[in-house]
């Protein structure tokens, strides 16, 4: 094929793609901006909410604008408790820390906007407790990782701590949950690091069996692998496990020490990694219904946003005359500490 033919093909393709482009004028109604109220309440913290202004659905580039001159009132069980005070970047905070069973209502108004309000209830803490724990020690030869000299040997002491936790479900109650885990590292009670751990319920729930004989993770999520399900892999409802005990299985691995043995028989600890204390935290939270529905719908909406062949998903809101979500959650925590010493020894504190 000569150069002239190639040039003609490229020019034809360019014209073809240009011909496919067409600007479509938006003929719908451009609605007046409304207040967006978001708040996630818990007995662990004082009430705080965020206020901003909504933006036009087709405006992807304008940033959300925080509302700084609003009047925000907190009602507890129908009684005005306090006015929330503006801090910064659209955040309004109070002095009241919610209690389990409270009905919380937030009312907000600002010049140029219709007043909004939202309600939520503070759920009961889940009954989350230790069911079983096993500690397994192993010693393995890792010489090949360190040397080719047959006169030296390297052995590694390890343990695996298997934790089994139980969730006791009440019958005839609609409950929604999310679970998370983190590691906190301390040096003589001084925090030196924190790491959030990935929790996949399809793995930690293995061993639970449904009435039909299928593993509960299949009953809860099915076998379909979709984007939004992966985003919600630590969130679940009790719709299909109402009144059942659920067991969560976690495994924690620790390298205790590595010992080198010389040709003359002398041994030396070359890697113990101490002293330090590692705190393991496994937290299970009960969520309000609106909070759960918001998280699920938001994940679905995010995953269909770039697909022109899928109907858009309406994100859940419980804010009257506005947008956003006022949700609540209550958390139960299982905590244990693993303390490691310089010489490779350790202790576990429940």
Tab-separated table of C-alpha atoms in Angstrom:
chain	number	residue	atom	x	y	z
A	1	UNK	CA	0.000	0.000	0.000
A	2	UNK	CA	1.496	3.356	-1.032
A	3	UNK	CA	1.747	6.459	1.137
A	4	UNK	CA	-1.077	8.210	-0.719
A	5	UNK	CA	-3.506	5.363	0.034
A	6	UNK	CA	-2.565	5.327	3.724
A	7	UNK	CA	-3.094	9.093	3.975
A	8	UNK	CA	-6.558	8.788	2.400
A	9	UNK	CA	-7.589	6.067	4.887
A	10	UNK	CA	-6.427	8.141	7.879
A	11	UNK	CA	-8.266	11.210	6.556
A	12	UNK	CA	-11.449	9.181	5.975
A	13	UNK	CA	-11.339	7.772	9.549
A	14	UNK	CA	-10.866	11.258	10.997
A	15	UNK	CA	-13.855	12.585	9.054
A	16	UNK	CA	-15.942	9.600	10.099
A	17	UNK	CA	-15.303	10.137	13.847
A	18	UNK	CA	-15.914	13.853	13.530
A	19	UNK	CA	-19.225	13.158	11.841
A	20	UNK	CA	-20.315	10.997	14.788
A	21	UNK	CA	-20.022	13.852	17.291
A	22	UNK	CA	-23.169	15.837	18.017
A	23	UNK	CA	-23.948	18.235	20.810
A	24	UNK	CA	-27.360	17.657	22.383
A	25	UNK	CA	-28.927	20.648	24.049
A	26	UNK	CA	-30.213	20.074	27.587
A	27	UNK	CA	-33.941	20.912	27.581
A	28	UNK	CA	-34.845	19.918	31.131
A	29	UNK	CA	-35.460	22.167	34.105
A	30	UNK	CA	-32.434	23.514	35.982
A	31	UNK	CA	-33.560	23.213	39.591
A	32	UNK	CA	-32.703	25.711	42.295
A	33	UNK	CA	-29.859	24.521	44.596
A	34	UNK	CA	-30.920	22.935	47.898
A	35	UNK	CA	-29.176	22.256	51.188
A	36	UNK	CA	-27.240	19.012	51.440
A	37	UNK	CA	-27.070	17.673	55.020
A	38	UNK	CA	-24.812	14.749	55.932
A	39	UNK	CA	-24.166	13.304	59.371
A	40	UNK	CA	-23.097	9.926	60.767
A	41	UNK	CA	-23.915	9.761	64.461
A	42	UNK	CA	-22.535	7.378	67.077
A	43	UNK	CA	-22.489	7.188	70.908
A	44	UNK	CA	-18.684	7.414	70.682
A	45	UNK	CA	-18.677	11.035	69.464
A	46	UNK	CA	-20.487	14.370	69.828
A	47	UNK	CA	-23.099	15.162	67.179
A	48	UNK	CA	-21.532	16.681	64.063
A	49	UNK	CA	-23.129	17.343	60.660
A	50	UNK	CA	-21.940	18.849	57.400
A	51	UNK	CA	-23.862	21.338	55.247
A	52	UNK	CA	-23.224	22.166	51.602
A	53	UNK	CA	-25.058	23.399	48.507
A	54	UNK	CA	-26.227	20.968	45.834
A	55	UNK	CA	-24.945	21.378	42.297
A	56	UNK	CA	-26.522	20.868	38.863
A	57	UNK	CA	-26.549	17.212	37.782
A	58	UNK	CA	-24.643	17.929	34.545
A	59	UNK	CA	-22.019	20.119	36.198
A	60	UNK	CA	-19.125	17.750	36.900
A	61	UNK	CA	-16.457	20.383	37.439
A	62	UNK	CA	-17.867	22.857	39.952
A	63	UNK	CA	-16.783	21.922	43.509
A	64	UNK	CA	-19.352	21.531	46.266
A	65	UNK	CA	-19.774	24.748	48.244
A	66	UNK	CA	-19.893	24.538	52.044
A	67	UNK	CA	-22.598	26.478	53.900
A	68	UNK	CA	-21.110	28.686	56.626
A	69	UNK	CA	-24.053	30.871	57.754
A	70	UNK	CA	-26.686	28.295	58.682
A	71	UNK	CA	-28.755	27.855	61.823
A	72	UNK	CA	-28.583	24.194	62.873
A	73	UNK	CA	-30.675	22.774	65.721
A	74	UNK	CA	-30.420	19.392	67.416
A	75	UNK	CA	-33.561	17.693	68.776
A	76	UNK	CA	-33.344	14.610	70.999
A	77	UNK	CA	-36.536	12.564	71.432
A	78	UNK	CA	-38.594	15.512	70.195
A	79	UNK	CA	-37.039	18.126	72.517
A	80	UNK	CA	-34.649	20.893	71.416
A	81	UNK	CA	-31.271	20.001	72.933
A	82	UNK	CA	-28.878	22.601	71.555
A	83	UNK	CA	-27.799	24.662	68.582
A	84	UNK	CA	-24.823	23.265	66.718
A	85	UNK	CA	-21.849	25.606	66.352
A	86	UNK	CA	-20.056	26.215	63.067
A	87	UNK	CA	-16.448	25.092	62.974
A	88	UNK	CA	-14.940	25.053	59.489
A	89	UNK	CA	-15.512	23.725	55.965
A	90	UNK	CA	-19.261	23.341	56.474
A	91	UNK	CA	-19.065	21.349	59.738
A	92	UNK	CA	-21.430	22.089	62.649
A	93	UNK	CA	-20.819	20.407	66.016
A	94	UNK	CA	-22.531	20.207	69.390
A	95	UNK	CA	-21.787	19.064	72.927
A	96	UNK	CA	-24.313	16.241	73.049
A	97	UNK	CA	-23.166	12.645	72.635
A	98	UNK	CA	-26.064	10.410	71.489
A	99	UNK	CA	-27.321	7.519	73.593
A	100	UNK	CA	-28.557	4.153	72.398
A	101	UNK	CA	-32.277	4.381	71.663
A	102	UNK	CA	-32.285	8.156	71.080
A	103	UNK	CA	-34.320	9.576	68.221
A	104	UNK	CA	-32.173	12.340	66.772
A	105	UNK	CA	-33.507	15.104	64.545
A	106	UNK	CA	-31.445	17.852	62.921
A	107	UNK	CA	-33.060	20.984	61.469
A	108	UNK	CA	-31.065	23.420	59.355
A	109	UNK	CA	-31.848	26.704	57.611
A	110	UNK	CA	-29.723	29.194	55.678
A	111	UNK	CA	-30.460	32.371	53.705
A	112	UNK	CA	-31.556	31.611	50.145
A	113	UNK	CA	-32.473	27.989	50.846
A	114	UNK	CA	-35.549	26.099	51.964
A	115	UNK	CA	-35.173	24.762	55.516
A	116	UNK	CA	-34.358	21.053	55.804
A	117	UNK	CA	-34.637	18.403	58.500
A	118	UNK	CA	-33.730	14.741	58.975
A	119	UNK	CA	-34.269	12.042	61.612
A	120	UNK	CA	-32.449	8.895	62.647
A	121	UNK	CA	-32.400	6.473	65.571
A	122	UNK	CA	-29.321	5.300	67.469
A	123	UNK	CA	-29.277	1.482	67.165
A	124	UNK	CA	-28.446	-1.043	69.866
A	125	UNK	CA	-24.861	-2.280	70.007
A	126	UNK	CA	-24.409	-5.740	68.479
A	127	UNK	CA	-23.746	-8.635	70.864
A	128	UNK	CA	-20.253	-9.499	69.609
A	129	UNK	CA	-18.112	-11.834	71.717
A	130	UNK	CA	-15.245	-14.307	71.679
A	131	UNK	CA	-16.348	-17.843	70.822
A	132	UNK	CA	-12.984	-19.581	70.506
A	133	UNK	CA	-9.264	-18.958	70.140
A	134	UNK	CA	-6.344	-21.208	69.211
A	135	UNK	CA	-2.633	-20.480	69.039
A	136	UNK	CA	-0.411	-22.622	66.804
A	137	UNK	CA	3.411	-22.514	66.893
A	138	UNK	CA	5.662	-23.633	64.072
A	139	UNK	CA	9.416	-23.719	63.502
A	140	UNK	CA	10.594	-23.945	59.907
A	141	UNK	CA	13.940	-24.011	58.134
A	142	UNK	CA	14.437	-20.835	56.074
A	143	UNK	CA	18.150	-21.301	55.332
A	144	UNK	CA	17.627	-21.022	51.579
A	145	UNK	CA	16.378	-17.455	52.052
A	146	UNK	CA	19.647	-16.381	53.695
A	147	UNK	CA	22.618	-18.423	52.462
A	148	UNK	CA	23.969	-21.093	50.139
A	149	UNK	CA	26.549	-22.183	52.727
A	150	UNK	CA	25.488	-25.619	54.097
A	151	UNK	CA	27.406	-24.921	57.308
A	152	UNK	CA	24.861	-22.287	58.390
A	153	UNK	CA	21.211	-22.925	59.191
A	154	UNK	CA	18.438	-20.422	59.753
A	155	UNK	CA	15.212	-21.285	61.570
A	156	UNK	CA	12.120	-19.132	61.943
A	157	UNK	CA	9.710	-19.279	64.892
A	158	UNK	CA	6.141	-18.295	63.995
A	159	UNK	CA	2.659	-18.480	65.394
A	160	UNK	CA	-0.869	-18.170	64.011
A	161	UNK	CA	-3.581	-16.870	66.336
A	162	UNK	CA	-7.034	-17.977	65.154
A	163	UNK	CA	-9.866	-15.898	66.612
A	164	UNK	CA	-13.500	-16.938	66.284
A	165	UNK	CA	-16.086	-14.296	67.196
A	166	UNK	CA	-19.825	-14.769	67.602
A	167	UNK	CA	-22.626	-12.367	66.675
A	168	UNK	CA	-25.864	-13.129	68.518
A	169	UNK	CA	-28.834	-12.049	66.420
A	170	UNK	CA	-32.234	-11.205	67.878
A	171	UNK	CA	-35.267	-12.665	66.096
A	172	UNK	CA	-37.813	-10.463	64.333
A	173	UNK	CA	-35.528	-7.421	64.331
A	174	UNK	CA	-34.240	-5.797	61.160
A	175	UNK	CA	-30.525	-5.170	61.587
A	176	UNK	CA	-27.737	-3.893	59.364
A	177	UNK	CA	-24.020	-4.225	60.020
A	178	UNK	CA	-20.546	-3.300	58.886
A	179	UNK	CA	-17.303	-4.785	60.176
A	180	UNK	CA	-13.743	-3.479	60.108
A	181	UNK	CA	-10.389	-4.348	61.647
A	182	UNK	CA	-7.220	-2.420	62.373
A	183	UNK	CA	-3.767	-2.880	63.872
A	184	UNK	CA	-2.300	-0.302	66.232
A	185	UNK	CA	1.414	-0.407	66.984
A	186	UNK	CA	2.883	0.933	70.244
A	187	UNK	CA	6.349	1.457	71.672
A	188	UNK	CA	6.047	1.682	75.467
A	189	UNK	CA	2.409	2.871	75.161
A	190	UNK	CA	3.377	5.511	72.598
A	191	UNK	CA	1.495	5.092	69.322
A	192	UNK	CA	3.917	4.561	66.433
A	193	UNK	CA	1.537	3.413	63.709
A	194	UNK	CA	-1.980	2.423	62.685
A	195	UNK	CA	-3.096	0.268	59.792
A	196	UNK	CA	-6.647	-0.444	58.616
A	197	UNK	CA	-7.037	-4.070	57.585
A	198	UNK	CA	-9.060	-5.320	54.618
A	199	UNK	CA	-12.003	-7.466	55.741
A	200	UNK	CA	-13.799	-9.699	53.231
A	201	UNK	CA	-16.933	-11.208	54.726
A	202	UNK	CA	-16.968	-13.955	52.103
A	203	UNK	CA	-13.752	-15.206	53.753
A	204	UNK	CA	-14.301	-14.523	57.456
A	205	UNK	CA	-17.818	-16.044	57.331
A	206	UNK	CA	-16.651	-19.348	55.889
A	207	UNK	CA	-17.919	-22.242	57.974
A	208	UNK	CA	-21.376	-20.746	58.542
A	209	UNK	CA	-24.106	-22.923	57.026
A	210	UNK	CA	-27.635	-21.847	56.067
A	211	UNK	CA	-30.819	-23.907	56.479
A	212	UNK	CA	-30.551	-24.932	52.822
A	213	UNK	CA	-27.066	-26.311	53.363
A	214	UNK	CA	-25.356	-23.513	51.443
A	215	UNK	CA	-22.629	-21.381	52.994
A	216	UNK	CA	-24.114	-18.165	54.319
A	217	UNK	CA	-21.793	-15.994	52.267
A	218	UNK	CA	-23.489	-17.353	49.124
A	219	UNK	CA	-26.940	-16.695	50.597
A	220	UNK	CA	-25.980	-13.134	51.496
A	221	UNK	CA	-24.276	-12.126	48.260
A	222	UNK	CA	-24.769	-14.870	45.674
A	223	UNK	CA	-22.044	-15.940	43.277
A	224	UNK	CA	-22.213	-12.881	41.007
A	225	UNK	CA	-19.013	-10.841	41.087
A	226	UNK	CA	-19.932	-7.211	40.495
A	227	UNK	CA	-18.170	-3.969	41.295
A	228	UNK	CA	-20.627	-2.709	43.875
A	229	UNK	CA	-20.641	-6.042	45.720
A	230	UNK	CA	-16.869	-5.861	46.067
A	231	UNK	CA	-17.242	-2.344	47.496
A	232	UNK	CA	-19.772	-3.653	50.037
A	233	UNK	CA	-17.841	-6.747	51.068
A	234	UNK	CA	-17.770	-5.718	54.750
A	235	UNK	CA	-21.455	-4.608	54.911
A	236	UNK	CA	-24.480	-6.885	55.297
A	237	UNK	CA	-28.062	-7.090	56.523
A	238	UNK	CA	-29.694	-9.848	58.563
A	239	UNK	CA	-32.578	-10.308	56.118
A	240	UNK	CA	-31.656	-13.954	55.476
A	241	UNK	CA	-29.976	-14.742	58.798
A	242	UNK	CA	-32.559	-13.332	61.206
A	243	UNK	CA	-32.155	-14.797	64.700
A	244	UNK	CA	-29.112	-16.851	63.772
A	245	UNK	CA	-25.701	-16.929	65.413
A	246	UNK	CA	-22.994	-15.868	62.992
A	247	UNK	CA	-19.338	-16.793	63.460
A	248	UNK	CA	-16.472	-14.657	62.127
A	249	UNK	CA	-13.073	-16.298	61.691
A	250	UNK	CA	-9.874	-14.241	61.755
A	251	UNK	CA	-6.248	-15.365	61.523
A	252	UNK	CA	-3.282	-13.314	62.760
A	253	UNK	CA	0.239	-14.332	61.854
A	254	UNK	CA	3.376	-13.224	63.699
A	255	UNK	CA	7.046	-13.876	62.926
A	256	UNK	CA	8.484	-14.292	66.438
A	257	UNK	CA	12.187	-14.604	65.694
A	258	UNK	CA	14.782	-15.917	63.262
A	259	UNK	CA	17.806	-17.801	64.664
A	260	UNK	CA	21.097	-18.384	62.856
A	261	UNK	CA	23.179	-21.452	63.773
A	262	UNK	CA	26.884	-21.216	62.897
A	263	UNK	CA	29.119	-24.162	61.860
A	264	UNK	CA	30.600	-24.226	65.385
A	265	UNK	CA	27.125	-24.767	66.898
A	266	UNK	CA	26.655	-21.252	68.339
A	267	UNK	CA	23.223	-19.708	67.840
A	268	UNK	CA	22.291	-16.045	67.399
A	269	UNK	CA	18.925	-14.319	67.173
A	270	UNK	CA	19.159	-12.171	64.028
A	271	UNK	CA	15.571	-10.974	63.772
A	272	UNK	CA	13.140	-10.586	66.638
A	273	UNK	CA	11.697	-7.192	65.792
A	274	UNK	CA	11.001	-6.192	69.390
A	275	UNK	CA	10.179	-4.787	71.716
A	276	UNK	CA	6.777	-3.507	70.676
A	277	UNK	CA	3.070	-3.992	71.367
A	278	UNK	CA	0.572	-4.637	68.598
A	279	UNK	CA	-3.094	-4.032	69.357
A	280	UNK	CA	-5.659	-5.869	67.249
A	281	UNK	CA	-9.127	-4.313	67.045
A	282	UNK	CA	-12.106	-6.003	65.367
A	283	UNK	CA	-15.138	-3.688	65.327
A	284	UNK	CA	-18.695	-4.666	64.394
A	285	UNK	CA	-21.239	-1.841	64.051
A	286	UNK	CA	-25.037	-1.830	63.878
A	287	UNK	CA	-26.250	0.682	61.268
A	288	UNK	CA	-29.518	2.566	60.976
A	289	UNK	CA	-31.668	1.439	58.052
A	290	UNK	CA	-31.315	4.725	56.147
A	291	UNK	CA	-27.542	4.668	56.554
A	292	UNK	CA	-27.378	1.118	55.157
A	293	UNK	CA	-29.651	1.960	52.201
A	294	UNK	CA	-27.593	5.072	51.470
A	295	UNK	CA	-24.293	3.164	51.385
A	296	UNK	CA	-25.716	0.411	49.140
A	297	UNK	CA	-27.417	2.818	46.709
A	298	UNK	CA	-24.358	5.086	46.545
A	299	UNK	CA	-22.133	2.109	45.661
A	300	UNK	CA	-24.564	1.024	42.921
A	301	UNK	CA	-24.820	4.568	41.557
A	302	UNK	CA	-21.036	4.914	41.439
A	303	UNK	CA	-20.697	1.702	39.423
A	304	UNK	CA	-23.313	2.583	36.783
A	305	UNK	CA	-22.191	6.207	36.422
A	306	UNK	CA	-19.908	5.476	33.462
A	307	UNK	CA	-22.229	2.969	31.755
A	308	UNK	CA	-24.564	4.644	29.224
A	309	UNK	CA	-26.658	1.475	28.845
A	310	UNK	CA	-27.739	1.227	32.494
A	311	UNK	CA	-30.509	3.209	34.180
A	312	UNK	CA	-29.145	5.660	36.785
A	313	UNK	CA	-29.556	4.687	40.441
A	314	UNK	CA	-31.343	7.016	42.861
A	315	UNK	CA	-29.165	7.475	45.952
A	316	UNK	CA	-31.108	7.156	49.200
A	317	UNK	CA	-31.782	10.352	51.160
A	318	UNK	CA	-33.794	10.975	54.345
A	319	UNK	CA	-33.456	14.778	54.290
A	320	UNK	CA	-36.767	16.598	53.825
A	321	UNK	CA	-36.644	19.471	51.288
A	322	UNK	CA	-32.977	18.743	50.609
A	323	UNK	CA	-30.454	16.011	49.955
A	324	UNK	CA	-28.020	13.909	51.964
A	325	UNK	CA	-28.246	11.390	54.759
A	326	UNK	CA	-28.486	11.496	58.535
A	327	UNK	CA	-27.395	8.035	59.632
A	328	UNK	CA	-26.327	6.372	62.873
A	329	UNK	CA	-24.266	3.424	64.045
A	330	UNK	CA	-23.230	1.790	67.320
A	331	UNK	CA	-20.059	-0.258	67.621
A	332	UNK	CA	-18.933	-3.262	69.655
A	333	UNK	CA	-15.194	-3.976	69.715
A	334	UNK	CA	-13.083	-7.021	70.398
A	335	UNK	CA	-9.542	-6.020	71.373
A	336	UNK	CA	-6.432	-8.000	72.239
A	337	UNK	CA	-2.759	-7.108	72.504
A	338	UNK	CA	0.289	-9.002	71.356
A	339	UNK	CA	3.447	-7.906	73.173
A	340	UNK	CA	6.775	-8.910	71.652
A	341	UNK	CA	10.141	-8.800	73.430
A	342	UNK	CA	13.630	-8.247	72.054
A	343	UNK	CA	14.692	-11.855	72.524
A	344	UNK	CA	11.668	-13.150	70.611
A	345	UNK	CA	9.407	-13.877	73.581
A	346	UNK	CA	5.840	-12.554	73.708
A	347	UNK	CA	2.606	-12.353	75.660
A	348	UNK	CA	-1.056	-11.932	74.657
A	349	UNK	CA	-3.502	-9.802	76.632
A	350	UNK	CA	-7.258	-10.198	76.089
